[in-house]
mmCIF file of C-alpha atoms in Angstrom:
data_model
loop_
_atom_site.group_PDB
_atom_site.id
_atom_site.type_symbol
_atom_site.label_atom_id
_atom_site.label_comp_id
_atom_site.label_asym_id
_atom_site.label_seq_id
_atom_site.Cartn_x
_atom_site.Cartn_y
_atom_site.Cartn_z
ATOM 1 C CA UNK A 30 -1.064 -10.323 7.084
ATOM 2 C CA UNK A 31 -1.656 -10.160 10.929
ATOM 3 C CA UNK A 32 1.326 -8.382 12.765
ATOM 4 C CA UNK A 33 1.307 -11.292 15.240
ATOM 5 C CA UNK A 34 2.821 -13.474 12.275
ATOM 6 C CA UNK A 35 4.928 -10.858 11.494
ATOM 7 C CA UNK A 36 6.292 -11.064 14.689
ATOM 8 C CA UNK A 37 6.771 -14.625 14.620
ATOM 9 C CA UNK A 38 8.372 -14.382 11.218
ATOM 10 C CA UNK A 39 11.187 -11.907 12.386
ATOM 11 C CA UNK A 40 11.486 -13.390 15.760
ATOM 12 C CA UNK A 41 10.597 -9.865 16.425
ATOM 13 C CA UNK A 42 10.111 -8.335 20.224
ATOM 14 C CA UNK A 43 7.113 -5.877 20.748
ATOM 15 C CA UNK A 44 8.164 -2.906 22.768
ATOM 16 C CA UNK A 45 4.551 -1.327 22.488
ATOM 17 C CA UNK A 46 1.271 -2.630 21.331
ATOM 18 C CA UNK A 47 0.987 -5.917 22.567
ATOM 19 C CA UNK A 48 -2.704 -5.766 22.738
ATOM 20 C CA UNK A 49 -2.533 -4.740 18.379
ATOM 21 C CA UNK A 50 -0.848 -7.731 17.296
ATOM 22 C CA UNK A 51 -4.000 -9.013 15.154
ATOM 23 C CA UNK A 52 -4.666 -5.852 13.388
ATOM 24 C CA UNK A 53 -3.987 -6.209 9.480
ATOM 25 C CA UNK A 54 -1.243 -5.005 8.397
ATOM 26 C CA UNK A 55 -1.413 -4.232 4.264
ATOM 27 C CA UNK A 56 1.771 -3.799 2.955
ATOM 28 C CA UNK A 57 5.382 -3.858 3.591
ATOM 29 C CA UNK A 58 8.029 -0.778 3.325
ATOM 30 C CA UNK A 59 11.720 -0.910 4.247
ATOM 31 C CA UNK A 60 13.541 2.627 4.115
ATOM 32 C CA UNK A 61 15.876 4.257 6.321
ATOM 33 C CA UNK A 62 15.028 7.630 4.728
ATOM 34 C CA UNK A 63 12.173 9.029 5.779
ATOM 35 C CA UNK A 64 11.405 10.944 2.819
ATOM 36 C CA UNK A 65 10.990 8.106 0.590
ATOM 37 C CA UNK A 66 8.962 6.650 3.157
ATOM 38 C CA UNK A 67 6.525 10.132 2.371
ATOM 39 C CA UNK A 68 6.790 9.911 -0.996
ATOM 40 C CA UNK A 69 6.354 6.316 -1.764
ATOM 41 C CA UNK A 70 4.822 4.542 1.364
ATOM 42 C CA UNK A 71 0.774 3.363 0.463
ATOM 43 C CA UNK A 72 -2.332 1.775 2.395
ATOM 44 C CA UNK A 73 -1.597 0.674 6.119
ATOM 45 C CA UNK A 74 2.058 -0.145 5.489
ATOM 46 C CA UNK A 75 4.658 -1.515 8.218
ATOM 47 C CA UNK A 76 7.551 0.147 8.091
ATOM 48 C CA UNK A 77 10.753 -1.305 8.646
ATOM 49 C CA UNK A 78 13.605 1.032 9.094
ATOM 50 C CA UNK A 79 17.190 1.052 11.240
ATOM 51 C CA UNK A 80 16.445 4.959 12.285
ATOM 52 C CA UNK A 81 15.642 4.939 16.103
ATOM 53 C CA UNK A 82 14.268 8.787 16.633
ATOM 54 C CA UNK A 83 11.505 10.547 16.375
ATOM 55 C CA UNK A 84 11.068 11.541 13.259
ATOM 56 C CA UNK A 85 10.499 8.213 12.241
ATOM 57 C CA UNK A 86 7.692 8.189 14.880
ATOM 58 C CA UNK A 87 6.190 11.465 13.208
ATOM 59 C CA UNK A 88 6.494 9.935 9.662
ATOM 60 C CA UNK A 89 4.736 6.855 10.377
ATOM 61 C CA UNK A 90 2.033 9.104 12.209
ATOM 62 C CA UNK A 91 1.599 11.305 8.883
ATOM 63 C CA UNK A 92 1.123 8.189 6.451
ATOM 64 C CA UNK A 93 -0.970 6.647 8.928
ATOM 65 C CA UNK A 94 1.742 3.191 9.449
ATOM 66 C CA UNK A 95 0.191 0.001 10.776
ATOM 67 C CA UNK A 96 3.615 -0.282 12.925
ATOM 68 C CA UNK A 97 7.056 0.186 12.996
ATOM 69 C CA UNK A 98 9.714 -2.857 13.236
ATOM 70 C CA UNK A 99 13.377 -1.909 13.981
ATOM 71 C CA UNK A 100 15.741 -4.118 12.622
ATOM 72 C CA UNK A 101 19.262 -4.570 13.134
ATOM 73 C CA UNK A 102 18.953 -4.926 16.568
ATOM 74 C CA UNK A 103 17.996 -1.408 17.450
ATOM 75 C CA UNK A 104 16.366 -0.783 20.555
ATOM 76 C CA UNK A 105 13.835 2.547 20.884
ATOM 77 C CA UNK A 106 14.409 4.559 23.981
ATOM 78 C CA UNK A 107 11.641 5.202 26.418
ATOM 79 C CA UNK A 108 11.031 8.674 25.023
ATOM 80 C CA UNK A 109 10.524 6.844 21.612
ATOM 81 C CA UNK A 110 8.128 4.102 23.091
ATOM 82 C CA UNK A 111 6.157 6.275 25.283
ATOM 83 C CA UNK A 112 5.167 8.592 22.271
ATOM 84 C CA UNK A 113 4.311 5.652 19.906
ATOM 85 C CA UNK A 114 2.387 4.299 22.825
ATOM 86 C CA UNK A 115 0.657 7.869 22.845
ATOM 87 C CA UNK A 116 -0.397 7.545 19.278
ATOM 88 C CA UNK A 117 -1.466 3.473 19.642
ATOM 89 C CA UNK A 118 1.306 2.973 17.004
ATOM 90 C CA UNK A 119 2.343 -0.687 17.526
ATOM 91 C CA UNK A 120 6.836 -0.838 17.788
ATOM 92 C CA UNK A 121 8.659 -4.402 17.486
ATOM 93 C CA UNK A 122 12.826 -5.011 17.308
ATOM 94 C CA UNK A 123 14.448 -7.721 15.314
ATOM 95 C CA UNK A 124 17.743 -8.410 15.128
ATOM 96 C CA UNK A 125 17.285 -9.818 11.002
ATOM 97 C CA UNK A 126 19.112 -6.423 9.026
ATOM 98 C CA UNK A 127 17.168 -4.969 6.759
ATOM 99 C CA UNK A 128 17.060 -7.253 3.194
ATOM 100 C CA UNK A 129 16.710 -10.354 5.418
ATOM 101 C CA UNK A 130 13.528 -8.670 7.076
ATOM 102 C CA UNK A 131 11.871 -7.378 3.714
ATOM 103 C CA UNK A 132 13.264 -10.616 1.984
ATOM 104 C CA UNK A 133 11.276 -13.020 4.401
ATOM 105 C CA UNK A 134 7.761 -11.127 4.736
ATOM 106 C CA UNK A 135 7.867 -11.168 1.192
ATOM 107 C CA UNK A 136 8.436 -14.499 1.179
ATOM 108 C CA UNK A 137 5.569 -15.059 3.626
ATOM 109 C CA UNK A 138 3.107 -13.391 0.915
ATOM 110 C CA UNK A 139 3.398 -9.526 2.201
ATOM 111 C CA UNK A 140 3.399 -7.505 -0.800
ATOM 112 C CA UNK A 141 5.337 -4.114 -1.076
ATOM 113 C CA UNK A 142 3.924 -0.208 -1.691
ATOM 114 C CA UNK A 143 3.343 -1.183 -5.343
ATOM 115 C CA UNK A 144 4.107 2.711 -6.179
ATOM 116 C CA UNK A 145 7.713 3.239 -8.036
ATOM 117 C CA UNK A 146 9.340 6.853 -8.332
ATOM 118 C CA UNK A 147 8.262 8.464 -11.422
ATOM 119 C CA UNK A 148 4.477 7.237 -10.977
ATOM 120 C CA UNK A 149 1.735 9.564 -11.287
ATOM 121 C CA UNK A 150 -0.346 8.363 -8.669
ATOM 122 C CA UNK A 151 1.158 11.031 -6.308
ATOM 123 C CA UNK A 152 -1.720 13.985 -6.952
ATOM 124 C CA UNK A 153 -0.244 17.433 -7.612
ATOM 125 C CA UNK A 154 -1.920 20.684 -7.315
ATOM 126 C CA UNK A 155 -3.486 21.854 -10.493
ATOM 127 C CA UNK A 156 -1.418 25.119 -10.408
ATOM 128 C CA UNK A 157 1.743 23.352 -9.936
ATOM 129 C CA UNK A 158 0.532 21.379 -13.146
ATOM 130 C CA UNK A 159 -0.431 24.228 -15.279
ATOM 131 C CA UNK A 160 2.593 26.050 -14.607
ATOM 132 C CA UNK A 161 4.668 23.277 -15.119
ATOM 133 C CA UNK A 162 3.037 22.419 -18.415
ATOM 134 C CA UNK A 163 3.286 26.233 -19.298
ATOM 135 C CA UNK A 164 6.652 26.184 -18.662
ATOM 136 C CA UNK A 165 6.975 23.172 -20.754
ATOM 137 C CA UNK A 166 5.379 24.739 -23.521
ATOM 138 C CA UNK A 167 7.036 27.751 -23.525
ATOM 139 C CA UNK A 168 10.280 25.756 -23.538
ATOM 140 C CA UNK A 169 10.957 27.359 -19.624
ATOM 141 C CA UNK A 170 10.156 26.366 -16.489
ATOM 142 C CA UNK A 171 8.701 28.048 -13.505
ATOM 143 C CA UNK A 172 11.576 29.076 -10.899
ATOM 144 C CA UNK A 173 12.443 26.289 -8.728
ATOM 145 C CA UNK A 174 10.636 24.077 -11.276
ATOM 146 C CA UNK A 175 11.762 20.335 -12.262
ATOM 147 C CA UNK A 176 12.369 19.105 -15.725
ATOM 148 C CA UNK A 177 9.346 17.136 -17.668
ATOM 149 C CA UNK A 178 8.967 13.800 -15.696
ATOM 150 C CA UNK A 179 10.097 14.893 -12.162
ATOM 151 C CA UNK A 180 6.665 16.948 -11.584
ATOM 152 C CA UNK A 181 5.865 14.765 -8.763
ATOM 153 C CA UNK A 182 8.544 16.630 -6.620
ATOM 154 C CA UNK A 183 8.206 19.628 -6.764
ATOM 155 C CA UNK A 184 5.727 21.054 -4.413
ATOM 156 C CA UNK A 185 3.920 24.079 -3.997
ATOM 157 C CA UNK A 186 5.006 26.370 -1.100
ATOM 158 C CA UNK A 187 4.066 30.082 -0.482
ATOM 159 C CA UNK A 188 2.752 30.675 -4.033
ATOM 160 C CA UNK A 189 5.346 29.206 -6.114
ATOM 161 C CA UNK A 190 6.568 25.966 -7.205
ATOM 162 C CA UNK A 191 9.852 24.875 -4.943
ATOM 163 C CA UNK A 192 11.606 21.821 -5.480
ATOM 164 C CA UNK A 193 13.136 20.061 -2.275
ATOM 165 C CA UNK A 194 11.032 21.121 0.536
ATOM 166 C CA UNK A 195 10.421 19.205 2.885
ATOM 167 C CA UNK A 196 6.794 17.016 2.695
ATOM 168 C CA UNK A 197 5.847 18.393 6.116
ATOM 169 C CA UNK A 198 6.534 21.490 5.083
ATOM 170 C CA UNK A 199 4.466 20.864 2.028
ATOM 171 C CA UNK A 200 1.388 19.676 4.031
ATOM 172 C CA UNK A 201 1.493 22.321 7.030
ATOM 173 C CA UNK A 202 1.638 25.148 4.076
ATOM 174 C CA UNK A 203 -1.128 23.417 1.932
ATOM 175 C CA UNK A 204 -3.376 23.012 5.280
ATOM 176 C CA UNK A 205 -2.384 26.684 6.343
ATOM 177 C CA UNK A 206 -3.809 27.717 2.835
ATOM 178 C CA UNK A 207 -6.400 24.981 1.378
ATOM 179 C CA UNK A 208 -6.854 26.318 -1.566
ATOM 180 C CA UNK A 209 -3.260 25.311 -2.481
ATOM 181 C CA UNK A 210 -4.854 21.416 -1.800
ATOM 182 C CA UNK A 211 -5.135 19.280 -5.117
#
């Protein structure tokens, strides 16, 4: 779907990117967390979200967003709109709250990140697996280690396997050392 019909769909305003509105835009993903929106956003997503900062602005950078729509009638300050015009990352406002927004460009035939928590398509090192399955045959876990079907949260940080860092974190650490990479 074209973000110019998104636009017209959500009665949406475009505070940057203008000049984008026809690029393709392949899935839909509506979180006001910005850590599900790492763990479970896929493909060139738009992400709809309530959070005007800019760590929304930095997530959408690291997975790569198609755009970002604000609902709820938030407005992005200038500090906001000047980096996402930096980064050529399209930003439109709607006043729809959240469920109406998701509800009607699925309606419209955008699909959703297909991915659901507990999938395996998230890749994990294979240390973190080996250790994990270690510890799952030994009947004990690696410190800091999750129990059998939460594997794809626990990431590896400084040489061990950590639970509840941050995904940033994660990824500077992992491109500090790429052998860490899976």
């Amino acid at each position: 779907m074209k973000l110019r019909e998104i636009q017209a769909i959500l009665e949406a305003e475009v505070f940057t990117g203008a000049d984008k509105l026809d690029l393709e835009v392949e899935a839909g993903f509506g979180s006001d967390l910005m850590s599900d929106v790492l763990a479970f956003a896929c493909g060139r997503v738009l992400l709809l979200t309530g959070l005007t900062n800019a760590h929304v602005i930095h997530t959408a950078a690291m997975i790569d967003a198609a755009a970002i729509v604000f609902v709820r009638g938030k407005r992005p300050d200038k500090n906001l709109i000047n980096a996402a015009a930096n980064l050529g990352l399209p930003l439109l406002g709607t006043r729809l709250l959240m469920y109406d927004s998701c509800g009607r460009l699925f309606q419209a035939g955008l699909k959703g990140c297909s991915r659901e928590a507990g999938d395996d398509q998230v890749a994990t090192s294979s240390w973190e697996s080996k250790q994990t399955q270690e510890g799952k045959e030994a009947g004990t876990l690696p410190h800091g280690a999750m129990p059998a079907g939460r594997e794809r949260s626990v990431g590896v940080l400084r040489g061990r396997v950590s639970p509840g860092r941050s995904y940033w974190r994660y990824r500077k650490t992992c491109l500090d050392r790429p052998e860490w990479l899976p």
